[in-house]
Coordinates of C-alpha atoms in Angstrom, one line a residue:
X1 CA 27.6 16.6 -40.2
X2 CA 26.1 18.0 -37.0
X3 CA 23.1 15.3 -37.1
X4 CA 25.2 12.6 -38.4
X5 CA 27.6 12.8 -34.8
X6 CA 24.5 12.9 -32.9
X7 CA 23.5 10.0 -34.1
X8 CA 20.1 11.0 -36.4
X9 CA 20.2 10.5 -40.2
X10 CA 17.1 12.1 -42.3
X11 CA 15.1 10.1 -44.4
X12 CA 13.2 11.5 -47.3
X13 CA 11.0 14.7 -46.5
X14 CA 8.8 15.5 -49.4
X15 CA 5.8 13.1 -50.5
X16 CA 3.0 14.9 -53.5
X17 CA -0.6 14.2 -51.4
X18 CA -3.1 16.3 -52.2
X19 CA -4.6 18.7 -55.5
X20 CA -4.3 22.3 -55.3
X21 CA -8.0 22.2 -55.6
X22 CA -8.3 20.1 -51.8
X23 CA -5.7 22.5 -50.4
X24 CA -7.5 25.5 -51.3
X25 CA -10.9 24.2 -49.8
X26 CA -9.3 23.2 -46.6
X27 CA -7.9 26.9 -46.1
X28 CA -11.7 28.3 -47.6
X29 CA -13.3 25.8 -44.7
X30 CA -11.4 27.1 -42.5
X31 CA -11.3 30.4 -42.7
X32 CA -15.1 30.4 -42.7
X33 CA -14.6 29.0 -39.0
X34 CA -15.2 25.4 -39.6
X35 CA -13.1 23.3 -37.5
X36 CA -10.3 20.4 -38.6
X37 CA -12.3 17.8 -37.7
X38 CA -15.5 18.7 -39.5
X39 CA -13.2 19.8 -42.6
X40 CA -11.8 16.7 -43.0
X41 CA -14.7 14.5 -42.6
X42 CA -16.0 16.7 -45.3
X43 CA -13.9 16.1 -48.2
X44 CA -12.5 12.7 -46.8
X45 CA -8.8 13.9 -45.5
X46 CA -7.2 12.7 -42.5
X47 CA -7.7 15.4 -39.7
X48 CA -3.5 15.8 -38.9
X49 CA -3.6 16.2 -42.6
X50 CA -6.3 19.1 -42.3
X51 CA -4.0 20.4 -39.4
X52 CA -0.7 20.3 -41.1
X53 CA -2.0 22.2 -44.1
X54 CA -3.7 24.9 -42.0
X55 CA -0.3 25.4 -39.6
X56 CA 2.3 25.4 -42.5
X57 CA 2.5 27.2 -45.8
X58 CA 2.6 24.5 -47.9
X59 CA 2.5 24.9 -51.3
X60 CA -0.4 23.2 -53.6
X61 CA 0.3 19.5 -54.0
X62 CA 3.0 19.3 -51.8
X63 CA 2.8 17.5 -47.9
X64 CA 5.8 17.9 -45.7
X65 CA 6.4 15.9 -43.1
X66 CA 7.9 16.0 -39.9
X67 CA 11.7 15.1 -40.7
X68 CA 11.3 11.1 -40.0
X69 CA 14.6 10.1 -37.8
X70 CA 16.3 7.0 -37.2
X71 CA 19.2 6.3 -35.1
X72 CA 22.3 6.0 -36.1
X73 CA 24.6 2.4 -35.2
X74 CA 26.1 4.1 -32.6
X75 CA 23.1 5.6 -31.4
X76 CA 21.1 2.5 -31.2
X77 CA 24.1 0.5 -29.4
X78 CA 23.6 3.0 -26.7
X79 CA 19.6 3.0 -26.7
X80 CA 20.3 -0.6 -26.0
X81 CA 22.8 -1.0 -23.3
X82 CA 20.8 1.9 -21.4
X83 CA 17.7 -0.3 -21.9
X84 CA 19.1 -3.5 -20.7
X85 CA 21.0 -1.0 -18.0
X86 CA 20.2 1.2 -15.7
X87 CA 16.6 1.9 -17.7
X88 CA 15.6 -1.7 -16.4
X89 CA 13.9 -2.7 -19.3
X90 CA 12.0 1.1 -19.7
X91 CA 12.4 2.2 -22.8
X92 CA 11.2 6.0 -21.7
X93 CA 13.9 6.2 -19.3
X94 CA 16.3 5.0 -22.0
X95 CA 14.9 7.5 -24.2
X96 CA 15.5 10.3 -21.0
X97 CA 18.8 9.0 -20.9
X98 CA 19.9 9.4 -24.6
X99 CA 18.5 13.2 -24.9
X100 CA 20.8 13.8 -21.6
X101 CA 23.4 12.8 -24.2
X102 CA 22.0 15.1 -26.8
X103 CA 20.5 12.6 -29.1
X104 CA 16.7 14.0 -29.8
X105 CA 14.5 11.1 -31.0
X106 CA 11.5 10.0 -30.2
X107 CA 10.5 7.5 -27.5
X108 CA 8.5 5.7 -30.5
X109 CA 12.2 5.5 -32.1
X110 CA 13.9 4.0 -29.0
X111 CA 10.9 1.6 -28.1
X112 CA 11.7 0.5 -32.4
X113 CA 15.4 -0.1 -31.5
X114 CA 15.1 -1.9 -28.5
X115 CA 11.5 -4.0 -30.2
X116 CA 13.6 -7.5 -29.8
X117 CA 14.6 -6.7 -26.6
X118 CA 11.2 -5.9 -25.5
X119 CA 9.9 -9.1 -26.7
X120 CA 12.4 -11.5 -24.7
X121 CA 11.4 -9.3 -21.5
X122 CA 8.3 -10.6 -22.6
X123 CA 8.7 -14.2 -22.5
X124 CA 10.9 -14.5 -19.8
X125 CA 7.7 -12.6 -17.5
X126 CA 5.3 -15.2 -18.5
X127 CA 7.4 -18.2 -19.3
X128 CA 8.0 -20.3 -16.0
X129 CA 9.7 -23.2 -14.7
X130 CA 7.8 -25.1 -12.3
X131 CA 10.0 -25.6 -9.0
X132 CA 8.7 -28.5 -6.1
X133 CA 10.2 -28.7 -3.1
X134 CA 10.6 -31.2 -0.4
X135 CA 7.7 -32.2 2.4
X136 CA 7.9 -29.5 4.9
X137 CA 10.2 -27.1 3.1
X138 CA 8.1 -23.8 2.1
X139 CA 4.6 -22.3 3.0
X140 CA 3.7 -19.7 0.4
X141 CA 1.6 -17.2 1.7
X142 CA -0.2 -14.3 -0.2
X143 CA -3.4 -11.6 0.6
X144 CA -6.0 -11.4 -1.7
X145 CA -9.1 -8.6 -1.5
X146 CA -12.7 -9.9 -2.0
X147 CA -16.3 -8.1 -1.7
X148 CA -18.6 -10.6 0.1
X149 CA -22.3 -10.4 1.6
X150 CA -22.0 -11.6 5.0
X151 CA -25.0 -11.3 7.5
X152 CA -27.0 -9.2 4.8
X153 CA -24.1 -7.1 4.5
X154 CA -21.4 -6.2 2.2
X155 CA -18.2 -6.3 3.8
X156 CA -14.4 -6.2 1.7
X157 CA -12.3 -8.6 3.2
X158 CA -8.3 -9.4 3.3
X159 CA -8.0 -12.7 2.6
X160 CA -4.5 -14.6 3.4
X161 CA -3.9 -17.1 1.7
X162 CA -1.4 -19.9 2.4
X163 CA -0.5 -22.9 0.8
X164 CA 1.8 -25.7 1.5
X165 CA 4.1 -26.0 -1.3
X166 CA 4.7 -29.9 -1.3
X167 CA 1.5 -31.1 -0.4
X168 CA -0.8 -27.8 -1.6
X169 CA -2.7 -28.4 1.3
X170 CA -4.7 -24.8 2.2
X171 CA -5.2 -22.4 4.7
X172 CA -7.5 -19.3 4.8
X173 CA -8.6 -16.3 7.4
X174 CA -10.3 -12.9 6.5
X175 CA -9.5 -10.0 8.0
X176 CA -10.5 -6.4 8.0
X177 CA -6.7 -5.4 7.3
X178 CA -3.7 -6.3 5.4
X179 CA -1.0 -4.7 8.0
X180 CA 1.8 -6.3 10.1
X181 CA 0.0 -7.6 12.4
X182 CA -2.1 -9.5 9.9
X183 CA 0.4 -10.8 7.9
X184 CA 1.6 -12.5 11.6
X185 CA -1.8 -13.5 12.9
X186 CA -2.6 -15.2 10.1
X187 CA 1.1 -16.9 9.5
X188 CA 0.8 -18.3 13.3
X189 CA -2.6 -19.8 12.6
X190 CA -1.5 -21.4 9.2
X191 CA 0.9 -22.8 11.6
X192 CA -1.3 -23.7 14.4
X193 CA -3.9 -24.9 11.3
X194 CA -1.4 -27.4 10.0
X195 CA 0.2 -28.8 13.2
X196 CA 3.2 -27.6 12.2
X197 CA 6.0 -25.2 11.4
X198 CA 7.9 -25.1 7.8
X199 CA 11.6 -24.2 7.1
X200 CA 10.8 -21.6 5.1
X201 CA 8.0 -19.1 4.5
X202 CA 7.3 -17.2 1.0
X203 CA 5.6 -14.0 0.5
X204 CA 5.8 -11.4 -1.8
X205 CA 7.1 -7.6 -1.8
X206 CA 4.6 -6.1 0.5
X207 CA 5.6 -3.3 2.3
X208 CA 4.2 -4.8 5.5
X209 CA 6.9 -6.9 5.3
X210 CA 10.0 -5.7 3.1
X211 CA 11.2 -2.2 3.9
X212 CA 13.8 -2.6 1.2
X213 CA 15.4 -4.7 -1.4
X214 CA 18.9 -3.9 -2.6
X215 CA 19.0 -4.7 -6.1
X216 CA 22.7 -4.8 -6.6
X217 CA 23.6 -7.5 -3.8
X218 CA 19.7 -9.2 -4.2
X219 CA 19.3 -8.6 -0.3
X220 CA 15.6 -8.0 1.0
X221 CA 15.7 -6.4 4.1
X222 CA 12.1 -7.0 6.2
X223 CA 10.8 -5.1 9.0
X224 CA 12.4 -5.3 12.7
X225 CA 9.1 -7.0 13.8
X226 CA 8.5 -9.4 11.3
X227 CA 11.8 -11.0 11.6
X228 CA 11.3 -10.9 15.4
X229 CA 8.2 -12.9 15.0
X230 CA 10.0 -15.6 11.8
X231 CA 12.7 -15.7 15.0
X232 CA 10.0 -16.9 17.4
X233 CA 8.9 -19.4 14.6
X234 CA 12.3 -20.0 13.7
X235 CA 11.4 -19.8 10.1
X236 CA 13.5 -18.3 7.4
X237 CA 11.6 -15.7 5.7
X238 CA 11.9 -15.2 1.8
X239 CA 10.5 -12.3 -0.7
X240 CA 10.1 -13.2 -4.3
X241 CA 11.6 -10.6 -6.5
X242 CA 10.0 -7.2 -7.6
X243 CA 7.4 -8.3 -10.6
X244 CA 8.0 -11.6 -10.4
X245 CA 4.7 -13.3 -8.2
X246 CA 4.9 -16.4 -10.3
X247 CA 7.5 -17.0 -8.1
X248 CA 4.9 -18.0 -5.7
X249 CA 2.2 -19.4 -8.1
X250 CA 0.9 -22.0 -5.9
X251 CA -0.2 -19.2 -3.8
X252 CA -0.9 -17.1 -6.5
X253 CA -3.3 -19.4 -8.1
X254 CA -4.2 -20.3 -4.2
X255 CA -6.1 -16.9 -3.9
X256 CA -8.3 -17.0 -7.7
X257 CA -8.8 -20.7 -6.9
X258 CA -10.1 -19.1 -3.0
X259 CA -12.1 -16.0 -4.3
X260 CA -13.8 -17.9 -7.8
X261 CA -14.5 -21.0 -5.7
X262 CA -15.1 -20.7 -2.0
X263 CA -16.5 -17.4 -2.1
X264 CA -17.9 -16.3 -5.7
X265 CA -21.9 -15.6 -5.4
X266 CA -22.3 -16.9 -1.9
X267 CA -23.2 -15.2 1.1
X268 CA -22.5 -16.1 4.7
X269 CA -24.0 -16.2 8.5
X270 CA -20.7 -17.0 9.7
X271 CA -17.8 -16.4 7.0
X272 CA -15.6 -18.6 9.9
X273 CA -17.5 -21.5 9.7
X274 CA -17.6 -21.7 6.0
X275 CA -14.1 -21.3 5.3
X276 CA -13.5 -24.1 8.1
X277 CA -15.8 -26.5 5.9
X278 CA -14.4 -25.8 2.5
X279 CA -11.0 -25.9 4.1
X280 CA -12.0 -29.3 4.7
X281 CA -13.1 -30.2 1.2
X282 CA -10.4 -28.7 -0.4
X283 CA -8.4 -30.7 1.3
X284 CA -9.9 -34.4 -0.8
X285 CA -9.9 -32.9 -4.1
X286 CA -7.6 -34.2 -6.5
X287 CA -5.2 -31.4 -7.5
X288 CA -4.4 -31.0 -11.3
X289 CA -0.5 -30.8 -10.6
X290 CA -0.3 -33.6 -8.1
X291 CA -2.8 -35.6 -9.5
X292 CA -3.7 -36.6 -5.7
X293 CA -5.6 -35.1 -2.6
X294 CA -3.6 -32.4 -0.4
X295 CA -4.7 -34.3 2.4
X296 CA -3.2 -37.9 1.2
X297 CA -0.3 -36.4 0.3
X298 CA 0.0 -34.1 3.4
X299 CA -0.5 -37.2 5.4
X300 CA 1.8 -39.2 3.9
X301 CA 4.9 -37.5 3.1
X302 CA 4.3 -33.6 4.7
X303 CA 3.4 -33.8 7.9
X304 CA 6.2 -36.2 9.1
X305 CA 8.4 -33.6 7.6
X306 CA 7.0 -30.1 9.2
X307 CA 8.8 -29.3 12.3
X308 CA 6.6 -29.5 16.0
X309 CA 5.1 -26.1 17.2
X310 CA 7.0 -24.1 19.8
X311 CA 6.2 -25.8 23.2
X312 CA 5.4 -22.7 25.5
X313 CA 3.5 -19.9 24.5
X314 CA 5.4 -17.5 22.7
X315 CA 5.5 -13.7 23.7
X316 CA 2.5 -11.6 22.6
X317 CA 3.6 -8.2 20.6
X318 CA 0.6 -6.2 21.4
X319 CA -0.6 -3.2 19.1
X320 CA -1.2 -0.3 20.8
X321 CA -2.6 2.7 19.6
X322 CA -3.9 6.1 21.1
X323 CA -7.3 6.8 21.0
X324 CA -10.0 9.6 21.7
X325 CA -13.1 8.8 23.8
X326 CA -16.5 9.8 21.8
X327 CA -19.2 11.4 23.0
X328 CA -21.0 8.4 23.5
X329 CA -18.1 6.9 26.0
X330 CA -16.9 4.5 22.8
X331 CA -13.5 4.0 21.0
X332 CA -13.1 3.3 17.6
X333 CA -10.8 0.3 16.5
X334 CA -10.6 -1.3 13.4
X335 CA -14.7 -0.3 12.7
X336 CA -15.9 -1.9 15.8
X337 CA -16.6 0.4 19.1
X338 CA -15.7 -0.6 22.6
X339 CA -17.0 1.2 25.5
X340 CA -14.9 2.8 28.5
X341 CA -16.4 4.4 31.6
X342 CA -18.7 7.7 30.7
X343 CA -16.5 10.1 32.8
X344 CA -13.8 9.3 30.0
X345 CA -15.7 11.2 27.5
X346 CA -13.3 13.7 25.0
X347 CA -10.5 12.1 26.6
X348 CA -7.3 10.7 24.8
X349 CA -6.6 6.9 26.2
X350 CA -3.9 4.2 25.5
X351 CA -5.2 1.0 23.7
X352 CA -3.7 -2.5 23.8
X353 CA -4.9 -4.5 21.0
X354 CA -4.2 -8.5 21.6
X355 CA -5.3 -11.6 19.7
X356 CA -8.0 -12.4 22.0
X357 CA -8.5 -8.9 24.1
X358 CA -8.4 -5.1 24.3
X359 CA -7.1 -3.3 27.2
X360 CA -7.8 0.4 27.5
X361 CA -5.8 3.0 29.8
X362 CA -5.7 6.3 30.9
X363 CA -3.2 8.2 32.6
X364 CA -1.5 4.6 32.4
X365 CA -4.3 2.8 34.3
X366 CA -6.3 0.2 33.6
X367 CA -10.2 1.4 32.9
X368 CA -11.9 -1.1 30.5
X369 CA -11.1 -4.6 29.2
X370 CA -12.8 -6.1 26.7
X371 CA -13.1 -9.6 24.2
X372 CA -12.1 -8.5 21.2
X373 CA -14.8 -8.7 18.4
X374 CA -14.2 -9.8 14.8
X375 CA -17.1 -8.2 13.6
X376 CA -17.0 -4.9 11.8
X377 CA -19.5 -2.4 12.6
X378 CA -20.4 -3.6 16.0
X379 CA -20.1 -2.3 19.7
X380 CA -18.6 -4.0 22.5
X381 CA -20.3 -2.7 25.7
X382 CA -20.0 -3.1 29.5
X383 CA -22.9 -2.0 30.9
X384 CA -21.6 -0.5 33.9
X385 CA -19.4 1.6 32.1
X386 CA -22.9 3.7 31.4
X387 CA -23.6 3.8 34.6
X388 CA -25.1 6.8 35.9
X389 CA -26.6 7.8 32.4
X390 CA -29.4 5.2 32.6
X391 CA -32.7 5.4 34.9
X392 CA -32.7 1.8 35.5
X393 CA -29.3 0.7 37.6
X394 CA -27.2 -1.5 36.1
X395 CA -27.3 -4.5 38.7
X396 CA -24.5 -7.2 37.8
X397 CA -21.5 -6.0 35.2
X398 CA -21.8 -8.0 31.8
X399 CA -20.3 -7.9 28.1
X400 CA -22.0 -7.7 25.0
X401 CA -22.5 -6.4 21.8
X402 CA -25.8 -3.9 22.1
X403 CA -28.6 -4.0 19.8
X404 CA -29.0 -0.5 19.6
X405 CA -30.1 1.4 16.2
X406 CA -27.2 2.3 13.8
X407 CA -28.8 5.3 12.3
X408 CA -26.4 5.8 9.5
X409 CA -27.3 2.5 8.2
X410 CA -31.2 2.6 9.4
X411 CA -30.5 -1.5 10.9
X412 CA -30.0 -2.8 14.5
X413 CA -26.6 -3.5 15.7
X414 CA -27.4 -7.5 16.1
X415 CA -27.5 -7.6 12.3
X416 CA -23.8 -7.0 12.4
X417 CA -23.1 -8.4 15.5
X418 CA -20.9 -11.4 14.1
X419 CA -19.8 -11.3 10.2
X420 CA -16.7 -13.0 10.2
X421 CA -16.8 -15.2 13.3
X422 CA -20.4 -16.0 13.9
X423 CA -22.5 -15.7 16.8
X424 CA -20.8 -14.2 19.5

């Protein structure tokens, strides 16, 4: 009666398996030290069957099994509504949820009683229904991570990816990062790329972007500084929902289509340059969905539709980060080393990162401005910052990236000294 209100009812629990004669050499094997797995495969036994008849004193003939359990109606209602509940389609929760109610089944029981449920889940995940939208409505915009050789040199990248829903023109820039200030970088120079700014903008649920989702109300709430920046754009932001990228497939498919075909076995003097030029050709090739070129149709119908660029310049939002002078009068950002004055050296210092230049301070002044580089692994020197240290005098100030060795990597600094963007 007890098992019955919790739900279980027992099945059968006695099934005749093996001769007295197989039991009694599975005990003699054993108790001559030879293990379960070497006793079975002896006389042709399953090894849990082995195991069972060593832990229990079973007689001759005779295999009991674990008491096989089902749930009960009631029992497998509930399974079900947690499921579909507050388990969110996890059957192990649902199963956590049931033994909190004192029903003690297995997770492989639950996962049985929910098996049609499972399978819809299923289908609805990969079934999708193609959604277009209107000329200059929605720029889908993903990151994608790819390994390339560039300069002789292996380098992972961060690609973003962005793709003009209507038209599927295509925009690409690698970076060393996927951060904030990435994500914004490379959404202003899609932007800037297509001569034009969409209504809305479509990424997915990376957490340098969303901070939080509330799933009851289906509100995404994105970071203070990303909306600051979709304000100065005056673009509408949108997050597809948790596990559901297809969302964005043109974007999706954007990135394989970016890393299998304009990247895949190639390597690079100037990763800039080649993404311009198959930019450009991606552009006149006929898309399978369209059935025309993203540039014909971009031309046409798109471009009339996008909104103009903001007129003025609009604010920078510098990164600034804190720093510590090595001994060699460097600082470390982002892989690539930019020198300030010598006397510097062990001390902490301010730095403004901006799209086209870092500023460095100390004790809030200014002490060393540089071009930002692109390249990872190099150094950005001013000479006369060294001054002093050299025997020869330094006689006019310039900037450059020194060809001096890298002895971790046994390979001169000009080897690295433009991977991304070319030639400095």
């Amino acid at each position: 009666m007890e098992r019955a209100e919790r739900g279980l009812v027992p099945l059968d629990q006695e099934v005749l398996v093996l001769e007295g004669e197989v039991v009694a050499s599975i005990r003699a094997l054993a108790a001559r030290g030879v293990g379960s797995k070497r006793i079975a495969a002896t006389l042709g036994v399953a090894r849990n069957t082995v195991k069972r008849y060593l832990r229990t004193a079973v007689p001759a003939g005779v295999q009991v099994r674990p008491q096989a359990r089902c749930l009960s109606e009631a029992a497998r209602a509930e399974a079900r509504r947690l499921y579909e509940g507050v388990a969110e389609g996890n059957a192990v929760v649902a199963h956590r949820l049931l033994a909190e109610q004192g029903v003690a089944v297995s997770v492989r029981t639950v996962e049985r009683a929910v098996r049609d449920l499972r399978r819809a889940r299923r289908v609805a995940e990969v079934a999708t229904v193609r959604v277009e939208t209107a000329p200059g409505e929605q720029l889908q915009v993903d990151f994608g991570q790819k390994r390339v050789e560039i300069a002789g040199t292996a380098v992972r990248l961060h690609l973003l990816v962005a793709v003009l829903s209507y038209s599927r023109r295509i925009f690409v820039k690698a970076f060393l990062h996927e951060r904030q200030d990435e994500w914004r970088e490379g959404l202003a120079a899609a932007f800037q790329h297509f001569g034009g700014v969409t209504r809305t903008v479509l990424g997915d649920n990376a957490r340098a972007l969303v901070s939080g989702r509330d799933v009851a109300t289906s509100t995404v709430h994105f970071h203070p500084a990303d909306l600051a920046f979709c304000r100065d754009w005056d673009v509408q932001p949108r997050a597809c929902a948790p596990y559901r990228a297809r969302t964005k497939g043109k974007t999706e498919s954007g990135v394989k289509y970016v890393k299998r075909n304009a990247l895949a076995g190639l390597t690079f003097a100037s990763l800039e340059t080649h993404l311009a030029t198959w930019m450009a050709l991606a552009d006149q090739r006929i898309h399978g969905t369209t059935h025309e070129a993203p540039a014909v149709r971009f031309s046409r119908d798109e471009q009339p539709a996008l909104r103009p660029l903001p007129l003025r310049a609009l604010p920078r939002r510098e990164q600034r980060v804190r720093r510590r002078v090595a001994a060699d009068a460097l600082v470390d950002i982002d892989t690539v080393r930019y020198s300030v004055p010598h006397p510097l050296v062990r001390e902490h210092v301010e730095v403004a990162i901006g799209d086209d230049t870092v500023r460095i301070y100390h004790g809030g002044q200014l002490v060393a401005t540089h071009r930002r580089s692109f390249g990872p692994h190099t150094c950005v020197i001013d000479p006369a910052h060294w001054a002093g240290l050299w025997r020869t005098t330094v006689s006019t100030r310039q900037e450059a990236v020194v060809a001096a060795p890298l002895a971790s990597l046994g390979r001169s600094l000009q080897d690295y000294a433009v991977l991304i963007g070319g030639p400095a």
